[in-house]
Structures are given as C-alpha cells and as structure tokens.
C-alpha cells in the first residue's frame, strides 16, 4: 500500500489530511473514524468564553459560503478540562487552534495549552483582529506577525503552526516574518473577507455584515498563495481552502503543501476526508507514486514566478 | 446519524408551492427516527448549491422503512430538489437534532402550525395517534389552497382547524379564540408550535394562561447540522441567564418558555 | 419608464451597465446593440504592439475562470486610427482602458488618447506590473498609485477612472491614494491572482503559470471591496467582478457602486448586458424605484465596518 | 452569428466515447452555415460549467433546417452535454469562425482525420459531394470501435480508409503509404486535416511533395469565441514574420503551410 506519511517539521502524520479549524467537532465522531485522520484540529479556542456574532452567521455563495461565527468559544478552562481529554482518546495527533485579541493573550493561552501532553502542536489563527491595532488582523502586518510568533515561541516547544491570512498584498512577506519569528510550519490560508447583500431586503446576508468565504470557489486563490509561499519560505505548508476531493488535495501538494486541511467540504459530506484519502491513494497507484514526498512542490514547467502583477 | 443513499419513491407537487417526497431507506431501520428530528439533504449531486438543506421528518413509516418530507419550494436548493425524480438516489444525512417530548398518558395535545411548519408537527401528530393521545391542530396558511396534509391528519384522527390570511381567520386573535375553545372543551394539556413567530407568541401566552406543557421547533441557517460549526445558534433563557445553543444539536425542539423572541 | 441614468463624476451615462475591459470587442457589434450600453470599454491598450502570453491563456474553475492573456495589444497607433473611430460610431461614450509598464508610459499614452475628442474618459489598469518595482503591480502600493494618478492627472482633463487591484491588504488606502492623486472615479476591481494545476500532467493550467480569476465565484469578494471603498472614499465607484445578472448588479449598487462592469458573463451570453438592464428595470418596477440614486450605497443595517479582521 | 435556442432532436451514443447530436433551428436558415465553422454551446443551463464549449459543425441539413454535431465525452462540459435529452432546448452561439476553401472544379480532396477530427472534416466531405468533387478520407482512431461516421461518409460517396493504433496501421508512415496511394492513383489536388499533430505534419509534407492545396482546422481553449478575449491565439508564419491570430475569428481553418508546429 502507498505510503501516505508526511511530516510537518517534527510532527509526523500518518497521512496529510486533517480538518480545518471551525468545521469539525466532537459530535462528528459519531459518523467519522477520527483515528484515520492525519491530525485533529478543533475550533479555535479563546482564553475566555465568547458568545460569537449575531445570526445569520452563514450564507451561501456560488461555489462557496461566507461565515461569520465570531469565534464562539467555551473558553480555555472548558477546553483543557473537556475538549483536550476528549480528543486525546484518538490516535491522531491533536493540533490546538488558538485565537486571541492581543499578543499577551496569545502567549498566555499558548503557554497553558503547551503544558498539556495530549496536545501535539499549536496552530495560531492570526486572522483574528488585533484589538491593539484598530482591529486589523495580526496576520495582515509582517511586523506584528513576527512579534506575535516570537512571543509565543518563547513559551512553547511544541511545533508552532501559523495560519496565515490570505487578505494581504504579499503573503510571502508575512510568511517570512512568521519564519523569522520562529514558526515551524504555515497553514495557507484562512478565509477571504467577503460580503453578500440580499437585494430584496437590502440587508447584508450575514449578521456581522462581512465574513470569511470558504469552499471550492476560493481554491484557485489558495493554490496561488501556496505556490507563492513555497517559493520564498523553507517551512512546511499546510494547504487550506476549497478542497473537495483527492485531486484538489494533490493540486495543493503539487503547489507545495505537505499536508492539507479540509473545511467546508465536511459540511457537504461528513466523511469526505476519508474519501479524499482513498482518492489520494488511487492517484498514487495510478501514477506509481510510493511516497507523497515525490509530489510535494513538484509542479512542472513553472518558472519561478513571484505571483505579482496582472496578467489580463 | 448516518449519511444514507435513499431511493426517491415519489416527489410530487401538493399545490403551487409545496411538495411531498417519500424516500426508501435500505441500510438501517427508520424506527430510530423520532418526531421533531430532521435530515440534512444534498439537493443535487453537483455542488450547486454546495450546502445541504435541513428538512424535518414529516412521517416515519416503520412498516415499509420509508421516510416522508414536506417542503416549500423556495430558493435554489429546493428548486433543485423539486427536479429530482422517483428512482433517483438522494443523499440524506440524519436523523439529526432532538425530538418533541410526548407525555405518555397525556390528556391531549394542540398543534399550532403555520405553513410548512405542519411538516414538523405532523410527525408528532402521527406519534400521538399511536400513543392514543387526542390531537388537535390549527393549520394556518396564506390561502385555503396552501393548507397542507389536512386529509392525512384527519385520517389518523387529528381534528384540524383551518385558518388563512385571505379571510382574516389566521390573525392571532382569531386563532386564540379557536385554541381557547379547544383547550376549554377538549382536555388539552400540551401545546406545540412551528412556523410562525406570531403564533409562537400566542402559544406561549396560552401555555402560561392554561398551564400547558409547551414546545416549539425552530429554524436557523445551518452549515454542518452536526454541532460543529456554530452557525445555527439561538438564544435561550435559563433562569436569569441568556445562553446560546446550537439548534442542530440542542434543538430544533425547545421548551417554548426558554425561547427569546 | 424607470430612469436608469447614473453619473460617474462629470460623465453622464444613460444606464449603469458597461463591459469590463478585455471581455468585449468590436466583433460583438454583430450580435449586441452597443448603443444600448451605458458606456463602451475596449481592451486595455499599450503604447506598443504586445504579443501577450503563451497558451493556454484561460482555464475554467468552479464558478469562474483564470485568464492570463498578457495584455495582447495592437499598440497605440492602431488604437487611435482604427479602434477609436470604430467605437465613435456609437452613441454610448467610449472609455479608453490603458495599460503601461511605467508611469512615463501611462502618462504618454493617456496624453495622446486624451487629445481625441471621441474618447469620453480614461480608465487606468493599474493592476499591470510596474517594471520599475520588480514587476509588482502599480495598484499594490499606495504611494506608487498616488504618483501615477497625479502624473496622468497633469496631462488630461477627461474623467480619470482608476481600476484598482483587489490583491491588496487594504483597498481603502489605495482608493484614498488614487483620490489624492486626482482620480475622478474608481473601478473596483480587476481580477484576483490565481492559479490552477492539472494533477495529471502536473503542469499549471495556464501557460503563464498564474493569472487573474474572474466570474461569479469572486463576486462576494468584490462586493466586500466595494463596501470598503465606499466607506472611505468620496469618488463614484464602478463595480466589477462576477456580475451575471440584474440582481448581482443591484447588489453592487447597494454596496456603493454607481455603475457596473460586466466581464466574464459576456462569454456565457453575449447579450447578457441587455438582459441585465432589463432585470434592473424589473427590479426598479417591483420596488417602485424611480432613480438608481435611491439604491446606490443604500445597504441597510450595516454599521460602519472597516472590513478587516477575521470572523470565523 | 446568433445566440439560438435550438431544440435537441437526438443526442445518442455512437460508442463508448463519442456522441452524435442533432438540433433543430427554428428562427433562421442553416444554409448560412459553412463547413469548418463551429458553434459555441452552453452545455447546461446552470453555470456549472460556466463557459461555453466549441464544437465544429458536422453536418448541415438544409432540407429540414437541422444541424448535427459529433463530440467526444471528455470532461465536465461534455459530460453535462451527454445528459441533455431530446426535446430539451440547447443554447448555441454561431456559426462562428471561417470555413474551408473548396476549389470549385477541384479534382479531388483527401481528408486526413484523427478521432473526432472527422466531425470537422465531414461537413467538408458532404459539401464536396454536393459540388461533385471526389473525396477520400483516412480515418484514424485508437481502436476500430472508435472509428466514426464511416457509413455516413460512404453513403455520400466518400471512399474511406480506416487505420487504428491497435494494429499499428495508424502510425504516420503507414498513413503516408495509404495517402500516397490515393494521391498517385485518384487525382487529388487538395488535402485537409484535423485532429492530430503527427498527421498534420505528414499532411504538410505530402502537400509540399505533391503540390496539394492544404488546410487544417485547429483547436485552442476559447473564452468568447467572438474575437474579443484573445484566449484562442495561435502563431502563424507569414513570410519571415510570426503573427499571432485568434482561432475563433481568423480560424479555425488555416492554410497548412502557415501553421507553426
Ligand atoms: C431544522 C429545520 C427543519 C426544517 N424543515 C423544513 C421542512 O420540513 N419543510 C420545509 O419546506 N422547510 C424546512 N426547513 C426550512 C428549509 O431548510 C429551507 O426552506 C431551505 O433550506 C431553503 O433552501 P433553498 O435553497 O430553497 O432556499 P434559499 O433561500 O436559496 O437558501 C439559501 C440558504 O439559506 C438557508 N435557508 C433558507 N431558509 C431557511 C430556513 N427557513 N431555515 C434554515 N435555513 C434556511 C438554506 O439552507 C441555504 O443555505 C427547515 C429548516 C430547519 C433548520
Ligand atoms: C473550433 C473547435 C471545434 C471543435 N470541435 C469539436 C467537435 O466537433 N467535437 C468534439 O468532440 N470536440 C471538438 N472540439 C473540442 C471541444 O471543444 C472540447 O473537447 C470540449 O470543449 C471539452 O470540454 P469538456 O468540458 O468536456 O472538457 P474539459 O477538459 O473539462 O474542459 C476544460 C476546458 O478546456 C477546454 N478544452 C478542453 N479541450 C479542448 C479542446 N480540444 N479545444 C478547445 N478547448 C478545449 C474546454 O472548452 C473547457 O473550457 C473543438 C474545439 C474547437 C476549438
Ligand atoms: C463555519 C466556519 C468556521 C470557521 N472557524 C474557524 C476558526 O475558528 N479558526 C480558524 O482558524 N479558521 C476557521 N475557519 C476557516 C477554516 O478553518 C478554513 O480556513 C476555511 O474554511 C477554508 O477552508 P475550506 O474552503 O476547506 O472550508 C472556519 C471556517 C468556517 C466555514
Ligand atoms: C479574458 C480577460 C481579459 C481581460 N483583460 C483585461 C484588460 O485588458 N484590462 C483590464 O483592465 N481588465 C481586464 N480583464 C479584467 C476584467 O475587465 C474584469 O475586471 C474581470 O474579468 C472581473 O469581472 P468579471 O468577473 O465580470 O469578468 C480581463 C478579464 C478577462 C476574463
Ligand atoms: S449547523 Fe453547524 S453547529 Fe448547527
Ligand atoms: S475565444 Fe475569445 S478571442 Fe477567440
């Protein structure tokens, strides 16, 4: 059988497929064998309890959806007492996704979670708004990103994954800042800022007016971001955005991703991650690939292109 | 909870706006489905629309292992669903959510339904019938033609009261008169509602005035329908506190008194 | 009949619908009555003849397409001698879209085209790469944008429309820079940088590796950009990206657009712009709107939101 | 050039990979369509896939105002097209592009087609038949079963020569022998090719060696198919210069000698 193992820095995964934070939860264990996944990534946790945003919190778009959940969270205590023990029952490593409003809070939560043996790695959701910077997301500024990552790096020895925001002029610069700060890997990327209006009510379709778009419609944007980051950074990349099937996952790996997160597709078919794994195996068989290392970053005929500029 | 490939047995127009669909389950037993629960249905095989659509279970047939749904043709998803033909395979995920509470030995129940809200309450009515609990239903709709499944309810002994917007009989004050008439003369100790905010408010008032056990089935946009995404939240009052719950997991059925309108 | 007139600064349009540059050409006059359009916007012109990029130049994505034509152009002489006279036969105003590799070239081309009476306005395609800045697009840098717009402002009295790049961290900052530089209006926006890989050949699906994505899949991103620009800038906005029907156009107007460009949809139905106009009229009738001014920017219940941050 | 709502009369499987479709035009006359031209077809009403797909006209029937297409089921678009049923309305845009040049009074033409390339060349064969020009066709395919429309061509007097990959008869050297046999013995003064680069190179060689008038029909991905977007470009040699032309407007038919392989 094909070898699906990949590594994200020091973190060895039995396969490259894992859920994207916020699209996966404990309840899904009733229908999905968590032990078959490369890793487990629960919803981003915050220090304190958060109520989240007003409804409607999602709306559908052509080939995607906008969400504005607002990081509803039960807080760190609940996470440490209930969530982590729940996930530690499974053989797949637990990656804890963390959100916070300030560097201090990121550091505090990261430190506490790092002390838990059951947690294999941390993923920092730096697309969340930095209250100290007018609510602009941490991940939209290279200096803030570097400072944030360095601060968290001080308090943890666990693999530190930074989930980048795609809403930037040059993601390469942010990727390098995270690398500088001491990141071990990069998730590329979170949702794109989007908005939809109901022309009949004239109201925004999302209670919070704007939200993040995910799903197959964003995949071409994400493949480009992965390609760009792969060219400038040495860190392993976890691709994320619009993966619906095995070919989409392979496409991201060819662009440079070592592993792939699946989000919105879980809502469409709750066991889709297992289907994707099967399709990856079929692909490897078809092309006689024995290890996924043979395809990571192996796009052909692509001259080094910085991904800037217009091509119309 | 399972993702099932169910065969469509029928998918018929009931009237201008509504459809009735029956599907056959081949790989598990529908007796595990309960009134109030819903299924998250992939309306089309390609991903346009991408997301599933939630539909309450309208009728559970243990004899032939089929499930029935009633739906309003509304937007892109239900338009695709409407095009699906008998013999085709429909991808359904469920049963999901919690269920109505039926008092065993209850004296009688009153259902207050607006529009396709009767889909959700019918499953309860059929169960009441099995449990030998007398059941009364106020069916409210835009017009006489939009009244749904009156016949099917009557067949199992549910006494129905029809109101509509065209003759003004559906306004809350008129419905109150009908409901009070039933409550006062027919031994009702519980009330269930679905499909209208105005009727929910009325039902709550009635439940307080007449000390009725009261539940409501609510709707909210859903992503996962499995408790993972926190899209489908709703505020509930618990004592002095307002708590946010997920309708797909902690609902869709809630004690009427807890709901924050 | 409903009044569909809108104005883009001093430019009065009989209706808000016009083609997006690069998706419209003279040949379409055989099937589409150009006189019914709000304005005519031919493909971006460059100073000299340009061959464009290698094929394949387009590929399809879920709900969209990537293109990398590479501004194939017959050059300024041909444009002045053949293209402009052709379009001047129609009653709808001609908006000349201009691309260039440097500020000097932008200025030179703009000056020459401005001298032509037949040209009603200029649209600068600032998503093209600035050869002086490592090929980073002009529109990705606020200072460069301001300098470019000021330079062109010196040489023209015609309405000057700046077509912004969406591939930026904060489009509001670029919009203000263009306004500062003397722009009369903003087109929001050009295509998003994207990429797709054929997993069977392992090659990029576009000869140029990366390209720009357009079509319905990007509409929610563009509606958000329009909303953001509308909040910070006083300039009239021309919405562009993913409009397929009348409701899409209305949605952009509610978000703040005074007019709307239609691109990819022309490939799907070459007379779609006329259908869209009809659908706008139907909408106005349904809601008893007598002038489009009643809906521009009239989204309801939207608190001033800067569109930054994450909302997952 | 028009966007037409054509009624599908038939859409049948010819074999494992190919389909034949016939549509009825009601609002204009198909006599304005010429061999070599193509239609840009919306394979599905919803926008998945979004873009149209170009298909050559295979047969023009002036008697009943119908058009016929032959197509290979390849990816998402042709899979949707395959599902379309007789009686449904198909949105087609055309006729587009230029046409083959037929010498009036030509002595004879040789068609060299690979796979579904014969779709494009058949229209020419039928026109040759009308113009009383003898016509010979080499039909190359992966396997015997994949050979298309041999019977239809024979019926109008086209002499066909079948080659395939399975028995090796389709390699250019074998095809050269067949072609030279025809050219030498049957009075041929023109050659037309479509569907294969190897056979195009062979055809060009033959055209040079035997001074044949030679044309080719080419393919490239298309956006607008109306000359507006510059997606479908191809390099042509004009004297010492290489020029870029748009296949949808300046093609799809080109003088074989101008093509840059
Ligand atoms: C638990 C539950 C049970 C339901 N049971 C039934 C039923 O038995 N019969 C019936 O006709 N309808 C029922 N609904 C409502 C039904 O789900 C929507 O009418 C349907 O999703 C509309 O989809 P659309 O694509 O046709 O409409 P669109 O308006 O195009 O849908 C756009 C988006 O909004 C969502 N949406 C729209 N209306 C609703 C709504 N009322 N509730 C939740 N999401 C909505 C859709 O799912 C979709 O994501 C139920 C909803 C819930 C939450
Ligand atoms: C002028 C012209 C005439 C043609 N005539 C015929 C014909 O008569 N019969 C027939 O079977 N095929 C013909 N083709 C090829 C046909 O257009 C493609 O096979 C078809 O577009 C594939 O679509 P798909 O969605 O099934 O495949 P996919 O591979 O999923 O298509 C993806 C994209 O690539 C484009 N594409 C893929 N292959 C081709 C190709 N060979 N040429 C151009 N674009 C392509 C598609 O249009 C689409 O935009 C012709 C092409 C051209 C340009
Ligand atoms: C409903 C929803 C909730 C999400 N919540 C989070 C979150 O809490 N933290 C986070 O980092 N990303 C969150 N995301 C973003 C996803 O993890 C992922 O980056 C995005 O959905 C793109 O992947 P997809 O296209 O496969 O869905 C959320 C996405 C959705 C749709
Ligand atoms: C094939 C193609 C060519 C384009 N060429 C140009 C161009 O020359 N100049 C320009 O400013 N924009 C160009 N664009 C971008 C469009 O004008 C428009 O901004 C974009 O397509 C988004 O709109 P849409 O989604 O309606 O297509 C081009 C787009 C396409 C698809
Ligand atoms: S729909 Fe996802 S939590 Fe309820
Ligand atoms: S396809 Fe647009 S120019 Fe040929």
Coordinates of N, CA and C and ligand atoms in Angstrom, one line a residue, chain A residues 267, chain B residues 40 221-233 246-249, ligand 5:
Chain A
X267 N -19.0 19.8 5.6 CA -20.5 20.1 5.8 C -21.3 19.4 4.7
Chain B
X40 N -30.5 16.4 6.9 CA -29.8 17.4 6.1 C -29.6 16.8 4.7
X221 N -30.3 29.0 9.8 CA -29.4 28.6 8.7 C -28.4 27.6 9.3
X222 N -28.1 26.6 8.5 CA -27.2 25.5 9.0 C -26.1 25.3 8.1
X223 N -24.9 25.0 8.7 CA -23.8 24.6 7.9 C -23.7 23.1 8.0
X224 N -23.1 22.6 9.2 CA -22.8 21.2 9.3 C -24.0 20.4 9.8
X225 N -24.9 21.0 10.5 CA -26.0 20.3 11.2 C -25.6 19.2 12.1
X226 N -24.3 19.3 12.5 CA -23.8 18.3 13.5 C -23.2 18.9 14.7
X227 N -23.5 20.1 14.9 CA -22.9 20.7 16.2 C -21.5 21.3 16.0
X228 N -20.9 21.2 14.9 CA -19.5 21.6 14.8 C -19.2 23.0 14.4
X229 N -20.2 23.7 13.7 CA -19.8 25.0 13.1 C -20.3 26.2 13.8
X230 N -21.3 26.0 14.7 CA -21.9 27.1 15.4 C -22.6 28.1 14.5
X231 N -23.1 27.7 13.4 CA -23.9 28.6 12.5 C -25.3 28.8 13.0
X232 N -25.9 27.7 13.6 CA -27.3 27.7 13.8 C -27.7 28.1 15.2
X233 N -27.1 29.1 15.8 CA -27.3 29.4 17.2 C -28.6 30.1 17.4
X246 N -27.0 25.6 20.0 CA -27.0 25.2 18.6 C -28.3 24.5 18.3
X247 N -29.1 25.0 17.4 CA -30.3 24.4 17.1 C -30.2 23.0 16.5
X248 N -29.1 22.7 15.8 CA -29.0 21.4 15.2 C -28.7 20.3 16.2
X249 N -28.2 20.7 17.3 CA -27.7 19.8 18.3 C -28.6 19.8 19.5
Ligands
LIG5 S1 -25.3 23.8 11.8 FE1 -23.3 23.6 12.5 S2 -23.5 23.8 14.6 FE2 -25.5 23.7 13.9

